[in-house]
Amino acid sequence: MEVVYGPVPSWRLGRSLGVDPQGGWTKRCSFDCLYCSSGPTAEKTVERRVSVFPERVERELREALREVEADVITFCGLGEPTLAGNLGELIGVARRVSDLPVAVLTNSSLMGSGEVRGELALADLVKGKLDAEGEGRFREINRPHPSLRWEGVVEGMREFRREFGGEFAVEVMVIPQNLEACGRIAEVIRTIGPDEVQVNTPLRPSPVRPLRREELEGVLGSFEGMRFRWVYGEEKPEVGRRVGFRRLRLLKRTGEP
Ligand code: SF4
């Protein structure tokens, strides 16, 4: 197994069988977030490229599904999944080989593209991300590719919300650098209108200190009136047998509680 891994125990998705649609061994992402648990971005880009062929995903998924129990097939992995130029085709493969729901975890940066929104819309569940209330903090925390603008990313998220009939969640990664901005971030998220807000802090190994439970609890009031969940308020499921250990190690997911 090289692109299919897990299942990973997820507080949001349950037993999540991962597919890395870029399939690389170094991180290729449009962001280089301060808190990223996968280390520095090796290739910061907004260029979509085909790296993993559908036959390989089909073969690995069929093998994995014979060996493990999962609740969802999730496209994520090392870097930003929408940089895979054939993401839509790969989602189609997942649909063909299994009845499990399909999720994509994206940083939302390419939602300004109609092509990307169309491919994301093939999933049942899409989780985007918004960690900043404006351009300055966007550059400080997410350290995006120079062609990306905060306003453009947010407008892309609004457009996706208008078009997508599935479940759209927006994650806020709360760290000391945006703690005081949570109220303003929540106001921007209200204008996007997701089905759910996921209030998170980096509990996996990260260069940034995660917030303690009582610190994170202090910002939850900002999200009132929207459906929200927070990382300290949820349990992770038990997972049994897993596959794709090389990629799990690369993603620092092995042994995750
Ligand atoms: S968007 Fe995700 S993969 Fe990319 S740098 Fe940020 S946390 Fe890491």
XYZ file of C-alpha atoms and ligand atoms in Angstrom:
265
model
C 0.000 0.000 0.000
C 1.379 3.383 -0.856
C -1.519 5.762 -1.337
C -4.226 4.064 0.770
C -3.686 4.027 4.525
C -5.479 3.569 7.808
C -8.151 3.539 8.988
C -7.177 6.536 11.112
C -9.324 7.189 14.200
C -10.931 10.566 13.557
C -13.015 12.571 16.056
C -14.930 13.979 13.104
C -15.324 11.052 10.716
C -14.972 7.847 12.720
C -12.741 5.142 11.191
C -11.320 7.024 8.244
C -9.613 5.066 5.456
C -7.249 7.574 3.857
C -6.360 8.019 0.193
C -3.490 10.361 -0.658
C -4.391 11.543 -4.183
C -0.962 13.117 -4.686
C 0.839 10.029 -3.437
C 4.194 11.752 -2.965
C 6.744 11.296 -0.198
C 7.335 15.046 0.288
C 4.671 17.624 1.112
C 3.153 19.454 -1.848
C 0.735 22.123 -0.624
C -0.544 25.616 -1.417
C -0.001 26.560 2.253
C 2.796 26.129 4.765
C 0.804 26.449 7.982
C 2.657 27.355 11.161
C 1.110 24.389 12.943
C 1.402 21.718 10.215
C 2.198 18.335 11.729
C 3.728 17.154 8.422
C 6.698 19.547 8.571
C 7.658 22.317 6.126
C 6.058 22.396 2.674
C 8.623 21.034 0.210
C 6.774 22.376 -2.863
C 4.480 25.349 -2.338
C 2.306 25.516 -5.430
C -1.186 26.065 -6.820
C -0.531 23.952 -9.902
C -2.724 20.894 -10.213
C -0.931 17.802 -11.447
C -1.779 14.135 -11.984
C 0.552 11.920 -9.928
C -1.563 8.896 -8.996
C -3.396 6.872 -11.587
C -6.931 5.563 -10.951
C -5.919 1.922 -11.493
C -3.567 2.125 -8.534
C -6.183 3.686 -6.236
C -8.702 1.051 -7.306
C -6.273 -1.810 -6.635
C -5.149 -0.473 -3.246
C -8.678 0.388 -2.124
C -10.009 -3.058 -3.063
C -7.158 -4.726 -1.165
C -7.589 -2.482 1.874
C -11.344 -2.948 2.055
C -10.836 -6.709 2.185
C -8.575 -6.286 5.223
C -9.922 -3.410 7.327
C -13.181 -1.969 8.624
C -13.845 1.673 7.868
C -16.703 4.201 8.142
C -15.588 6.571 5.398
C -13.038 6.928 2.584
C -11.198 10.203 3.047
C -9.056 12.011 0.481
C -6.310 13.885 2.308
C -2.712 12.775 2.914
C 0.572 14.656 2.649
C -0.302 18.152 1.403
C -3.387 19.559 -0.309
C -5.603 16.972 -2.063
C -7.133 19.392 -4.586
C -3.646 19.781 -6.125
C -4.247 16.314 -7.584
C -5.389 17.120 -11.114
C -7.546 13.986 -11.252
C -9.179 14.242 -7.816
C -12.663 13.953 -9.315
C -11.739 10.801 -11.213
C -10.244 9.259 -8.056
C -13.400 10.069 -6.076
C -15.276 8.224 -8.828
C -13.044 5.186 -8.244
C -13.826 5.236 -4.506
C -17.538 5.334 -5.327
C -17.198 2.416 -7.712
C -15.371 0.097 -5.317
C -17.363 0.808 -2.151
C -20.663 2.069 -0.733
C -18.849 4.000 1.997
C -19.317 7.774 2.079
C -16.472 9.782 0.548
C -14.924 12.805 2.274
C -12.287 15.331 1.195
C -10.247 17.361 3.685
C -9.046 20.522 1.929
C -7.469 23.824 2.947
C -10.076 25.566 0.698
C -7.387 27.485 -1.184
C -8.460 26.355 -4.666
C -12.228 26.712 -4.154
C -12.077 29.823 -6.330
C -11.709 27.443 -9.294
C -14.949 26.143 -10.794
C -13.142 22.991 -11.904
C -12.004 22.244 -8.332
C -15.456 23.001 -6.896
C -16.986 20.627 -9.415
C -14.637 17.808 -8.425
C -15.114 18.430 -4.694
C -18.863 18.311 -5.225
C -18.549 14.620 -6.163
C -17.842 13.852 -2.479
C -20.464 13.393 0.240
C -18.602 15.483 2.773
C -16.072 18.266 2.318
C -14.167 19.838 5.168
C -12.570 23.197 4.426
C -10.454 25.411 6.632
C -10.404 29.044 7.778
C -7.875 30.168 10.402
C -7.786 33.912 9.769
C -10.145 36.891 9.630
C -8.110 38.812 7.057
C -5.082 38.960 4.806
C -2.467 39.706 7.472
C -3.223 36.761 9.714
C -3.760 34.509 6.673
C -0.161 35.266 5.619
C 1.131 34.864 9.196
C -0.556 31.530 9.969
C -1.149 29.758 6.649
C 1.845 31.253 4.779
C 0.077 30.704 1.422
C 1.438 30.580 -2.121
C 2.002 34.232 -3.185
C -0.808 34.084 -5.777
C -3.477 33.384 -3.125
C -5.505 36.138 -1.422
C -7.614 35.701 1.702
C -10.664 37.380 0.133
C -10.448 35.108 -2.915
C -10.297 31.983 -0.747
C -13.303 33.088 1.326
C -15.299 33.964 -1.794
C -14.471 30.521 -3.199
C -15.827 28.942 0.001
C -19.048 30.963 -0.303
C -19.422 29.884 -3.931
C -18.813 26.241 -3.007
C -21.463 26.474 -0.263
C -23.967 27.790 -2.774
C -23.275 24.956 -5.222
C -22.674 21.936 -2.959
C -25.633 19.895 -1.739
C -23.570 17.613 0.530
C -22.222 18.170 4.029
C -19.807 21.120 4.165
C -17.807 21.634 7.355
C -15.298 24.396 8.068
C -12.465 23.787 10.504
C -10.830 26.550 12.516
C -7.421 25.564 13.882
C -7.143 27.694 17.006
C -3.589 28.434 18.157
C -2.102 31.218 20.291
C -1.595 33.314 17.103
C -5.342 33.567 16.289
C -6.955 33.050 19.687
C -7.993 36.687 20.049
C -9.417 36.723 16.486
C -11.873 33.839 16.937
C -14.895 36.145 17.204
C -14.046 37.804 13.886
C -13.254 34.458 12.220
C -16.649 33.159 13.375
C -18.362 36.199 11.802
C -16.697 35.443 8.457
C -17.753 31.783 8.713
C -21.368 32.905 9.246
C -21.205 34.604 5.834
C -20.067 31.278 4.290
C -22.849 29.259 5.930
C -21.346 25.762 6.367
C -23.362 22.914 7.858
C -20.875 22.586 10.710
C -17.901 24.368 12.275
C -15.116 22.213 13.736
C -13.099 23.976 16.420
C -9.702 22.337 16.592
C -6.227 22.840 18.050
C -3.086 20.926 16.977
C -3.029 17.927 19.298
C -0.790 15.934 16.962
C 2.968 16.703 17.100
C 3.239 20.320 15.882
C 5.703 23.221 16.051
C 2.894 25.253 17.687
C 1.582 24.831 21.222
C -1.970 23.458 21.269
C -4.491 25.301 23.392
C -5.503 23.723 26.661
C -9.087 22.562 27.054
C -10.092 25.595 29.148
C -8.459 28.014 26.665
C -10.328 26.493 23.717
C -13.565 26.316 25.698
C -13.280 30.074 26.139
C -13.777 30.732 22.402
C -16.745 28.407 21.831
C -19.232 31.205 22.548
C -18.118 32.874 19.291
C -19.651 29.997 17.313
C -23.030 29.963 19.025
C -25.950 29.866 16.638
C -23.978 27.649 14.245
C -23.724 23.869 14.572
C -20.254 23.270 15.944
C -18.066 20.538 17.432
C -14.769 20.887 19.210
C -11.828 18.549 19.513
C -11.950 18.198 23.302
C -15.663 17.453 23.221
C -15.432 14.358 20.999
C -14.259 10.767 21.378
C -12.082 8.945 18.866
C -13.235 5.485 17.762
C -11.247 2.296 18.190
C -9.673 1.029 15.001
C -8.583 -2.522 14.423
C -6.305 -3.747 11.666
C -4.665 -1.079 9.510
C -2.822 -0.869 6.192
C -0.371 1.564 4.576
C 2.124 1.830 7.426
C 4.773 3.745 5.448
C 2.313 6.540 4.762
C 0.882 6.398 8.277
C 4.411 6.898 9.635
C 5.024 9.745 7.209
C 1.787 11.399 8.358
C 2.744 10.738 12.001
C -0.505 8.826 12.451
C 0.835 5.479 13.678
C -0.122 4.875 17.264
C -2.536 7.785 17.356
C -4.917 7.240 20.262
S -2.915 23.113 4.517
Fe -2.704 21.240 5.731
S -1.024 20.096 4.756
Fe -0.929 22.204 3.983
S 0.544 23.213 5.334
Fe -1.523 23.582 6.181
S -1.870 21.945 7.672
Fe -0.129 21.327 6.389
